[in-house]
Tab-separated table of C-alpha atoms and ligand atoms in Angstrom:
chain	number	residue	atom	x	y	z
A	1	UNK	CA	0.000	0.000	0.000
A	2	UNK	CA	1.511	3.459	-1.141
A	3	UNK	CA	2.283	5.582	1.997
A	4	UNK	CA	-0.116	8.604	1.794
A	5	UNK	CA	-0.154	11.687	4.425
A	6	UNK	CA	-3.256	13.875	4.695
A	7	UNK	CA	-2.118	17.022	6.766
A	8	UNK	CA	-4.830	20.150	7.780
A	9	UNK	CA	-2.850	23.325	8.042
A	10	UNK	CA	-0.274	22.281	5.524
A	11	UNK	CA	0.727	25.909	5.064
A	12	UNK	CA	1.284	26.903	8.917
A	13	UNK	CA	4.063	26.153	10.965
A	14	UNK	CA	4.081	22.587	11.839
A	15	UNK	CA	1.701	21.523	8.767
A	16	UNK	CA	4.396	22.388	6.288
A	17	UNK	CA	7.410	20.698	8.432
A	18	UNK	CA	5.490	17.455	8.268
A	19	UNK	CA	4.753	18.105	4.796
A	20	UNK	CA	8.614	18.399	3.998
A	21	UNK	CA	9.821	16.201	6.976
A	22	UNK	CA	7.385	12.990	5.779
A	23	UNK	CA	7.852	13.297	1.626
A	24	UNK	CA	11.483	13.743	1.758
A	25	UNK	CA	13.046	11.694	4.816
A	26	UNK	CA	10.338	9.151	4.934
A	27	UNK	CA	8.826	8.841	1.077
A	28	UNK	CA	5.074	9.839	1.772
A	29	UNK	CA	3.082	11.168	-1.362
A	30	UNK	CA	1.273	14.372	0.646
A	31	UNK	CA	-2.009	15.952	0.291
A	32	UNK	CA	-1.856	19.341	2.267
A	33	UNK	CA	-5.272	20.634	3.386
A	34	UNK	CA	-5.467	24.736	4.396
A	35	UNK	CA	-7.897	27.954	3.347
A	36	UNK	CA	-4.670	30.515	4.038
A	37	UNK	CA	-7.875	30.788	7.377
A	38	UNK	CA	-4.493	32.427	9.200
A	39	UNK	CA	-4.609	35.386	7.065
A	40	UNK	CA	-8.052	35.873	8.040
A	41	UNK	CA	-7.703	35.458	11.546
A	42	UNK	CA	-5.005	37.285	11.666
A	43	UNK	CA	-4.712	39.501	9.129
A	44	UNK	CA	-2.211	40.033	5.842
A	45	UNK	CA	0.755	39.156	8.196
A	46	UNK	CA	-0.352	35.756	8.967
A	47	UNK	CA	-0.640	35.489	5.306
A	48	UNK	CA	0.122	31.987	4.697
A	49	UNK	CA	0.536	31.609	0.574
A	50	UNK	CA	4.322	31.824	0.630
A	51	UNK	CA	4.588	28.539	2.838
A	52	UNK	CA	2.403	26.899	0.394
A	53	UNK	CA	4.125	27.733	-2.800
A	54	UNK	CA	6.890	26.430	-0.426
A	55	UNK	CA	5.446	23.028	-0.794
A	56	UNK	CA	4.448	22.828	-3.870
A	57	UNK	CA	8.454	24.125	-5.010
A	58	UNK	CA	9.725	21.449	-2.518
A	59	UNK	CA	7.755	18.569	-2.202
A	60	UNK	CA	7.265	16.775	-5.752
A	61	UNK	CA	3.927	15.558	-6.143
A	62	UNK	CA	2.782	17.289	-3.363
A	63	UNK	CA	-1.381	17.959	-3.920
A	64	UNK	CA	-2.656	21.232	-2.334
A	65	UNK	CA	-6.649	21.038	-1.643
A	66	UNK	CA	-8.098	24.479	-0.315
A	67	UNK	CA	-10.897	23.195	2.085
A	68	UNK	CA	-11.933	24.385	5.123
A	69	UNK	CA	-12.251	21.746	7.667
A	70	UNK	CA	-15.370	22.951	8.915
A	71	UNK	CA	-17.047	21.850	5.813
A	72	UNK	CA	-17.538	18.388	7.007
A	73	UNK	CA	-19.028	16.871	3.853
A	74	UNK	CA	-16.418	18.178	1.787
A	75	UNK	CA	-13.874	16.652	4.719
A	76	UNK	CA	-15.665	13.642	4.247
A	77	UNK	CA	-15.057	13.416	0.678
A	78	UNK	CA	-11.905	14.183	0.537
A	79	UNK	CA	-10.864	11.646	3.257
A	80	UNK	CA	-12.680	8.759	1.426
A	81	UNK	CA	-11.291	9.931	-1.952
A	82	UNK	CA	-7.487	10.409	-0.799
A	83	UNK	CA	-8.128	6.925	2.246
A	84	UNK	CA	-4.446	8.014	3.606
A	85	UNK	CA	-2.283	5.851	5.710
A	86	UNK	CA	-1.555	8.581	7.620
A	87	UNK	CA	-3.340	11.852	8.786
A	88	UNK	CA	-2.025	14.841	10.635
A	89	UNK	CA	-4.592	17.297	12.170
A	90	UNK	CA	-2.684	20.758	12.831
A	91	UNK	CA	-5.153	23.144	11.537
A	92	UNK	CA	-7.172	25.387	13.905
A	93	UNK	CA	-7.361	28.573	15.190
A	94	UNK	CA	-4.214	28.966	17.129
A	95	UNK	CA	-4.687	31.976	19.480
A	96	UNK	CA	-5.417	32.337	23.115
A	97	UNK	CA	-5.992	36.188	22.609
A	98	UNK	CA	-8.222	35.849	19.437
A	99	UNK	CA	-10.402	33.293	20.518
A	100	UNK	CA	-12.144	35.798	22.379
A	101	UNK	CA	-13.087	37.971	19.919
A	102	UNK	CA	-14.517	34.897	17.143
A	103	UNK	CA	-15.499	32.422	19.712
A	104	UNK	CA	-18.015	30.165	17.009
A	105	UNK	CA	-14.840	30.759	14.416
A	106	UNK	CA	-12.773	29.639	17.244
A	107	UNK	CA	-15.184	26.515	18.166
A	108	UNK	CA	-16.051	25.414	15.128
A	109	UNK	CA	-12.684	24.991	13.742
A	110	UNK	CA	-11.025	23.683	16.952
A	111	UNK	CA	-13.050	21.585	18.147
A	112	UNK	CA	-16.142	20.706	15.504
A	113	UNK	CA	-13.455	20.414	12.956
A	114	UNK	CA	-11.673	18.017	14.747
A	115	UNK	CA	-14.569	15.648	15.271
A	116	UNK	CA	-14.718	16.579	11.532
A	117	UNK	CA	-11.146	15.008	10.992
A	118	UNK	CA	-12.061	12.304	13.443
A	119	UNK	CA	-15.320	10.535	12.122
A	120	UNK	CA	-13.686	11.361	8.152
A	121	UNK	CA	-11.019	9.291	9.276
A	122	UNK	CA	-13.523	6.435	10.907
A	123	UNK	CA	-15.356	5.608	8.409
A	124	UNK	CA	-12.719	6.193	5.272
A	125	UNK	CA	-9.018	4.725	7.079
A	126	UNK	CA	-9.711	3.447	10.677
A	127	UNK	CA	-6.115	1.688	11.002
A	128	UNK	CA	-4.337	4.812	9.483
A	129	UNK	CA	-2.770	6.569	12.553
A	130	UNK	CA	-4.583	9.986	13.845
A	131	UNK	CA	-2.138	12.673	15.126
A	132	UNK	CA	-3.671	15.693	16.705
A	133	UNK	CA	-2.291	18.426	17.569
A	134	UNK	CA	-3.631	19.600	20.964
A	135	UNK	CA	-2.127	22.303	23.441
A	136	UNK	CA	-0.579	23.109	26.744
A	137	UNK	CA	-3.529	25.297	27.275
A	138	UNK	CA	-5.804	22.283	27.502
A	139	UNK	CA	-4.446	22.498	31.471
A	140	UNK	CA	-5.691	26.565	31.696
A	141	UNK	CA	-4.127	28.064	33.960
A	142	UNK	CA	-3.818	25.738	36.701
A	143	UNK	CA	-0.119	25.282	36.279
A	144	UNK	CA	-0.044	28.637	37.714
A	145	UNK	CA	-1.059	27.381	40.776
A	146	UNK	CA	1.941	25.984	41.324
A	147	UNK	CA	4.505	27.860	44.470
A	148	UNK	CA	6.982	29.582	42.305
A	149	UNK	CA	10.599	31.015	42.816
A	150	UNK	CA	11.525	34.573	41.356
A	151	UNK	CA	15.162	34.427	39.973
A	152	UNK	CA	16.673	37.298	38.480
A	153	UNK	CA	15.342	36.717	34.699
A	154	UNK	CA	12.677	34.143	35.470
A	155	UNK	CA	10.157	32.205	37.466
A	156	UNK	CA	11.123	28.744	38.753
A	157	UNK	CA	8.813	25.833	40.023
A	158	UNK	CA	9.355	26.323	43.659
A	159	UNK	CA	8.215	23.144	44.528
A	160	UNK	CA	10.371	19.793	43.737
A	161	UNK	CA	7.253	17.250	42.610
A	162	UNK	CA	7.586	19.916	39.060
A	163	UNK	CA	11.697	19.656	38.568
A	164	UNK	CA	10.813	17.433	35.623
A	165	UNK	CA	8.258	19.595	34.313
A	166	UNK	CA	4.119	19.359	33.747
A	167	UNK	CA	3.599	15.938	32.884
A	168	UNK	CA	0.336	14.410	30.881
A	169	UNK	CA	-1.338	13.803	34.456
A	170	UNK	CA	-1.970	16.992	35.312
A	171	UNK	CA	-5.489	18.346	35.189
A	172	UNK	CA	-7.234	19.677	32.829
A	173	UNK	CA	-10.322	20.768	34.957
A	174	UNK	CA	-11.368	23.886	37.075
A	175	UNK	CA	-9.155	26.362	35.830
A	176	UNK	CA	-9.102	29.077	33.639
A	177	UNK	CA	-8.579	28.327	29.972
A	178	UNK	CA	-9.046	30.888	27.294
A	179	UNK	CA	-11.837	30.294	25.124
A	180	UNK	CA	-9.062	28.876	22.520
A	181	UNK	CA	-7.765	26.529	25.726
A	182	UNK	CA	-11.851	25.582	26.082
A	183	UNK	CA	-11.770	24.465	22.126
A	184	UNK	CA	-8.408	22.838	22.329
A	185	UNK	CA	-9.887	20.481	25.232
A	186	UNK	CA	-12.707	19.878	22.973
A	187	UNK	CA	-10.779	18.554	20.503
A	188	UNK	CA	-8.459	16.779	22.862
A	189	UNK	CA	-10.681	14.854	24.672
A	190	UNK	CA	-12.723	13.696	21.299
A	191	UNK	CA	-9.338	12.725	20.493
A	192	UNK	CA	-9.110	10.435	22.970
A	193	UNK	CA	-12.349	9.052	22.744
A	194	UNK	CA	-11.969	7.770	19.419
A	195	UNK	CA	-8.938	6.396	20.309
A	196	UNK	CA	-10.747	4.685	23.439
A	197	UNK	CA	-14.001	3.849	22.178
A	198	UNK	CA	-13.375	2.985	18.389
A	199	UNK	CA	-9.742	1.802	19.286
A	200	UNK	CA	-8.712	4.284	16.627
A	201	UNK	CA	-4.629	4.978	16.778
A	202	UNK	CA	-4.789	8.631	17.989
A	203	UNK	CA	-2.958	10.724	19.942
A	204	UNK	CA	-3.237	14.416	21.000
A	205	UNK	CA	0.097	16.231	21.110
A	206	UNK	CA	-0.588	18.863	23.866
A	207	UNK	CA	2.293	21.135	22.663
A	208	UNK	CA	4.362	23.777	24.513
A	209	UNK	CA	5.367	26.895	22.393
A	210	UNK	CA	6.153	25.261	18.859
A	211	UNK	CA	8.184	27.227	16.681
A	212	UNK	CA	10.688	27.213	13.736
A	213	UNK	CA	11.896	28.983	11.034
A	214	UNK	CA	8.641	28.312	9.278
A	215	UNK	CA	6.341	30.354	11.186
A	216	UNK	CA	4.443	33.371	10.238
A	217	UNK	CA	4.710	35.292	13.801
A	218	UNK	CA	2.372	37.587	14.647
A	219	UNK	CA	1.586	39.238	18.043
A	220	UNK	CA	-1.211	37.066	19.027
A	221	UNK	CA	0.726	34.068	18.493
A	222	UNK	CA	3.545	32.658	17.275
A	223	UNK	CA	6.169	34.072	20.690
A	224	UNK	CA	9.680	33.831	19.471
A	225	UNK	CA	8.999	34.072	15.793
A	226	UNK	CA	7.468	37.660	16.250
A	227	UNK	CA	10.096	38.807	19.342
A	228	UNK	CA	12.329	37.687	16.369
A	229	UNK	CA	10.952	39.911	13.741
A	230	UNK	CA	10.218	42.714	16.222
A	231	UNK	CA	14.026	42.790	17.157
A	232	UNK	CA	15.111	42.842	13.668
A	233	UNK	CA	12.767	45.627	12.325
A	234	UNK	CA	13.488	47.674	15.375
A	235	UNK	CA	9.907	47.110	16.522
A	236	UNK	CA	8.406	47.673	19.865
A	237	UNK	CA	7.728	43.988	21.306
A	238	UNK	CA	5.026	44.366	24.509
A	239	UNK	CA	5.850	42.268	27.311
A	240	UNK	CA	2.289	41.469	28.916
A	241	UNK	CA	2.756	41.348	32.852
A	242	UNK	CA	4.943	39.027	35.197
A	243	UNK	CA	7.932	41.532	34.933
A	244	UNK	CA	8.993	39.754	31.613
A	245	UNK	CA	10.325	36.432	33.401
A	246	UNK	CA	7.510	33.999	32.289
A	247	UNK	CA	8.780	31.240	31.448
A	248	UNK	CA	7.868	28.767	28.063
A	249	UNK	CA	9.398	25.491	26.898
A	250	UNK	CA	10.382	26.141	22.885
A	251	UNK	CA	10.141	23.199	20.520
A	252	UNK	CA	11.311	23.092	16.730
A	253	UNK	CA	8.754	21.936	14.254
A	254	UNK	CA	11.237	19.237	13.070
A	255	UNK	CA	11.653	17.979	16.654
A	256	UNK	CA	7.272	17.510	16.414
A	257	UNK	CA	7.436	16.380	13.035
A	258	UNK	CA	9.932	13.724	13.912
A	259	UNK	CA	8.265	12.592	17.109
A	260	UNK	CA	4.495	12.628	14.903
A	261	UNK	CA	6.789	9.785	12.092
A	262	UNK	CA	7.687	7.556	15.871
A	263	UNK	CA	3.932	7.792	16.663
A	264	UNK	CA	3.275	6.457	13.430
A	265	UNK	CA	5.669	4.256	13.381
A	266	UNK	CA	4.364	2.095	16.789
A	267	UNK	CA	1.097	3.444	17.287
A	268	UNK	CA	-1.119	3.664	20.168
A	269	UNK	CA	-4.842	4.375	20.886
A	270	UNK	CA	-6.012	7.468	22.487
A	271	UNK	CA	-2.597	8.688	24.084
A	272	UNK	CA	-1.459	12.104	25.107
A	273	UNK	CA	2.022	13.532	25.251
A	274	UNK	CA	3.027	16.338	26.113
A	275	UNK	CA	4.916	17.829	23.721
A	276	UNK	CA	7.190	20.568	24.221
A	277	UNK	CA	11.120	21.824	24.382
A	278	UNK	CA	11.517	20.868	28.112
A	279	UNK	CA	13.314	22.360	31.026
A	280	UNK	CA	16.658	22.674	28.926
A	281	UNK	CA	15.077	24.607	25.885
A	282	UNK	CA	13.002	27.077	28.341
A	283	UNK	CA	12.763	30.593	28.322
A	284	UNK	CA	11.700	33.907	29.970
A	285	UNK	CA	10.464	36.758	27.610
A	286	UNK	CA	14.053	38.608	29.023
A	287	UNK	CA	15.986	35.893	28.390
A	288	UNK	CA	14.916	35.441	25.188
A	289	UNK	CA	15.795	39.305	24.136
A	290	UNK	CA	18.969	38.586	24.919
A	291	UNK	CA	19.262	34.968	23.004
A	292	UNK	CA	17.633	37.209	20.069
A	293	UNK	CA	20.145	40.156	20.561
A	294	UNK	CA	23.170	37.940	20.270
A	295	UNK	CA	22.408	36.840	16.977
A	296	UNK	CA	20.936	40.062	15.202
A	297	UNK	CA	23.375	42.189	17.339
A	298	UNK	CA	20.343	44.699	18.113
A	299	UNK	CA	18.854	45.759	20.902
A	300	UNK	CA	15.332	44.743	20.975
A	301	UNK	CA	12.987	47.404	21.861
A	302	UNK	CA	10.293	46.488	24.273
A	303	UNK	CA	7.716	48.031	26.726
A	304	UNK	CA	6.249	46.580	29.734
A	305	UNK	CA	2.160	46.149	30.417
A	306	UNK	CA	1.338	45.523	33.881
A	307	UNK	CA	-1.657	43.485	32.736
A	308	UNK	CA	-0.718	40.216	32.196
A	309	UNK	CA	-2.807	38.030	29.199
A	310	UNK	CA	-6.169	35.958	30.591
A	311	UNK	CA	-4.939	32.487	31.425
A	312	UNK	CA	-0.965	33.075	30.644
A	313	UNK	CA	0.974	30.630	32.094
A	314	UNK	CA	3.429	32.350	34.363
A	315	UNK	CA	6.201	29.276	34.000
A	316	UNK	CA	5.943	26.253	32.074
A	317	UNK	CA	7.710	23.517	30.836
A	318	UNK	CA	6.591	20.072	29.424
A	319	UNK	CA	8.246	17.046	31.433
A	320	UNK	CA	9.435	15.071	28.294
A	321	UNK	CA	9.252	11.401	30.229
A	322	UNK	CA	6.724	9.887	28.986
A	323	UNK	CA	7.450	10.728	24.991
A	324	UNK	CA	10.918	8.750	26.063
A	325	UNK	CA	9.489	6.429	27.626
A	326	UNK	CA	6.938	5.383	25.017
A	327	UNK	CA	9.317	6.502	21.948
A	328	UNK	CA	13.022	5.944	22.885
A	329	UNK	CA	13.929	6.586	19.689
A	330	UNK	CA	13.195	10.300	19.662
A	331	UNK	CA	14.690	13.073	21.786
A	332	UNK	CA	15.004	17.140	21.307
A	333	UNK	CA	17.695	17.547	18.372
A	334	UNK	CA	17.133	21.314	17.725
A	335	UNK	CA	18.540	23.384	21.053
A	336	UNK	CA	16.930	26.679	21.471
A	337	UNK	CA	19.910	29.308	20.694
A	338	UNK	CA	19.882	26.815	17.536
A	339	UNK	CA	16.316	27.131	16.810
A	340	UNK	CA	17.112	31.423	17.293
A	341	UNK	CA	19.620	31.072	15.095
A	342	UNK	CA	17.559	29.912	12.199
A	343	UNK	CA	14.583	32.256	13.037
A	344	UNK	CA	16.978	35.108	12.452
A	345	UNK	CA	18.071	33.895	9.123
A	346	UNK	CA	14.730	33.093	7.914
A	347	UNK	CA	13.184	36.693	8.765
A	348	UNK	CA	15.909	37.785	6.907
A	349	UNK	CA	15.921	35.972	3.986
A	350	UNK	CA	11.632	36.648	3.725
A	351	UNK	CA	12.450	40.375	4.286
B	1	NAD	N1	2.713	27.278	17.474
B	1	NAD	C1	2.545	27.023	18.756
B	1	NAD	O1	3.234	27.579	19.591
B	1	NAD	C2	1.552	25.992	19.204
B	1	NAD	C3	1.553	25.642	20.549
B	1	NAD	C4	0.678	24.654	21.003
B	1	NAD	C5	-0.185	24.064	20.102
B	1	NAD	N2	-0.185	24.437	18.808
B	1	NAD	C6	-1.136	23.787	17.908
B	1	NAD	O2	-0.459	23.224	16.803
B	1	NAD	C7	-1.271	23.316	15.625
B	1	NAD	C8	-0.527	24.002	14.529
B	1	NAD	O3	-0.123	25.292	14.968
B	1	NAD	P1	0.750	26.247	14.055
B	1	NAD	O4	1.629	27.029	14.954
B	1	NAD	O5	1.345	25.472	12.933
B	1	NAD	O6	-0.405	27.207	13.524
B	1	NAD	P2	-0.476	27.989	12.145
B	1	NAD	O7	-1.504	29.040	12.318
B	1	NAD	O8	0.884	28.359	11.674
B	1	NAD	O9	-1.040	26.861	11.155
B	1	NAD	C9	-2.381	26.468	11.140
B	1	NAD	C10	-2.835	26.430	9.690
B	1	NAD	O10	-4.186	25.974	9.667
B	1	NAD	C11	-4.886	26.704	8.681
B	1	NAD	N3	-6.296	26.723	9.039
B	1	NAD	C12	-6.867	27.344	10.100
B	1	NAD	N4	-8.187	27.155	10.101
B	1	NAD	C13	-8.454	26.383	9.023
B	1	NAD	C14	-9.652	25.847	8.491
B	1	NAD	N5	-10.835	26.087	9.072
B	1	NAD	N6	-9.579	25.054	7.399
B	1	NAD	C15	-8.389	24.813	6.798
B	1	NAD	N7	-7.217	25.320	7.245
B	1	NAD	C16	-7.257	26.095	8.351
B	1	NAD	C17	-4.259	28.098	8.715
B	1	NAD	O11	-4.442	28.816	7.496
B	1	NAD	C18	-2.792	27.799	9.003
B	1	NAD	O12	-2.020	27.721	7.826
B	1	NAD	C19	-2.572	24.004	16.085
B	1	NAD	O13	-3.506	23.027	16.431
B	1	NAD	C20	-2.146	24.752	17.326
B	1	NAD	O14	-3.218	24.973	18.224
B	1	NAD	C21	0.660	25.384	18.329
């Protein structure tokens, strides 16, 4: 049987690295799924037409279908007619900020287009392994919750039961979430159940802040790829409360594309993992400047809002355990003034 990968949100961030990372390291023909729906969430500069001429430069054979996946016969029929032996589900509206302000935009692509995905992928490829992407916000703000340490350029978990990091146990319930984090859970948890109670092979990657050279940054999402561009356009970058020093756990794209291809490769029904840089690729907003500064050599220009965002995570990382456990295969490759690095040289190369 030919090895075929469906991906929603080919043209974003981690769509297109799977895209690339599955046709050319592992042989997949590709079908890439996305409406450019960033540019109209977000506006021209979450345009995302350059990524997909990208693809279809880069990827021979690669088939580009503009659906939106809350068009669920036209999901449907495009799951039965393509029947791929893989699927990755990374569309959706990515913003904590946004969600507010579109919440049946927000809902009905996060989590009604998921169930979308889900029963497509039931009735047309049942074996074919289901890879979600899900988010650290499915746990709201309850990992804030948590007694803290103030060092000089960030908050630490005070309290030694988190030295590895949030881990997939945590819960999920009770907490503030963003009406994006309410969606994600949605979609999570349907994840899960078709995984559970159709022994489908799914998993929900509940990411940390996933990022790359690949992403169109824009202030509502997208952290280091927009402190990037801000620094090298000379751009004011607003730090939003928690005196700069919250803390986030950075993952490249190729390090989630390459732990999606060991999913696929021994899959499992109705897991969670969550999915992030870890302890050693974490950083504060400050500390970050100053990762950004030592490759552009500019002084990134910032000001401070007391206000912090609704249901910001003041620190958090992603204990990595259980992905090694399950997967010992895979590890981080891509260390974070690495991942910088290449940020830089992408902005400037699209500039
Ligand atoms: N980037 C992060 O830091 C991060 C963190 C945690 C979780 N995630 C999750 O990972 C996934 C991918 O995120 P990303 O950073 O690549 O986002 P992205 O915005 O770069 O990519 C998402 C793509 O989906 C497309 N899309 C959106 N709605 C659509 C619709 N209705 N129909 C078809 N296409 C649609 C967009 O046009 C975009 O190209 C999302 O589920 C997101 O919630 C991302």
């Amino acid at each position: 049987m030919p090895k075929t990968l469906l991906v929603t949100g080919s043209s974003g961030l981690i769509g297109s690295e799977v895209c690339l990372y599955f046709a050319q390291e592992l042989g997949y023909k590709v079908h890439g799924v996305d409406n450019n729906q960033r540019a109209v969430f977000f506006g021209p500069q979450g345009d995302t037409r350059w990524n997909e001429a990208r693809l279809k430069r880069d990827i021979g054979g690669f088939v580009h279908h503009e659906l939106d996946i809350r068009d669920r016969a036209g999901v449907l029929a495009l799951v039965k007619e393509v029947r791929p032996t893989v699927i990755v589900h990374a569309a959706a509206q990515p913003s904590h900020d946004r969600a507010a302000a579109i919440p049946f935009d927000d809902f009905d692509t996060n989590a009604g287009g998921t169930l979308n995905m889900l029963e497509a992928a039931r009735q047309a490829c049942p074996e074919s392994p289901f890879v979600h992407m899900s988010t650290n916000k499915v746990y709201g703000d309850a990992p804030n919750r948590i007694a803290m340490t103030e060092l000089p350029t960030r908050w630490e978990y005070a309290d030694p039961a988190y030295r590895h990091g949030i881990a997939e146990s945590f819960t999920i319930d009770q907490s503030t979430h963003s009406l994006f984090g309410a969606s994600k859970v949605a979609g999570d948890v349907i994840v899960q159940e078709y995984g559970r109670y159709f022994n489908l092979p799914t998993c929900a990657l509940r990411g940390g802040c996933l990022t790359g050279p690949n992403h169109s940054g824009v202030e509502l999402h997208g952290f280091l790829s927009y402190l990037v561009k801000c620094n090298l356009e000379g751009k004011e970058y607003k730090i939003f409360g928690y005196k700069g020093k919250q803390v986030r756990d950075n993952i490249h794209s190729l390090d989630v594309a390459r732990f999606m291809a060991a999913f696929v490769g021994a899959p499992r029904a109705g897991e969670v993992y969550n999915l992030g840089g870890g302890k050693d690729n974490s950083t504060s907003i400050l500390e970050a400047f100053q990762l950004a500064e030592s490759f552009t050599g500019q002084a990134q220009v910032s000001t401070y809002v007391d206000q912090n965002r609704v249901g910001d995570h003041i620190c958090y990382y992603s204990d990595l355990r259980k992905m090694r456990a399950h997967y010992p295969s895979w590890d981080i490759t891509q260390t974070l003034p690495e991942t910088i690095r290449q940020i830089v040289a992408s902005w400037r190369q699209r500039r």
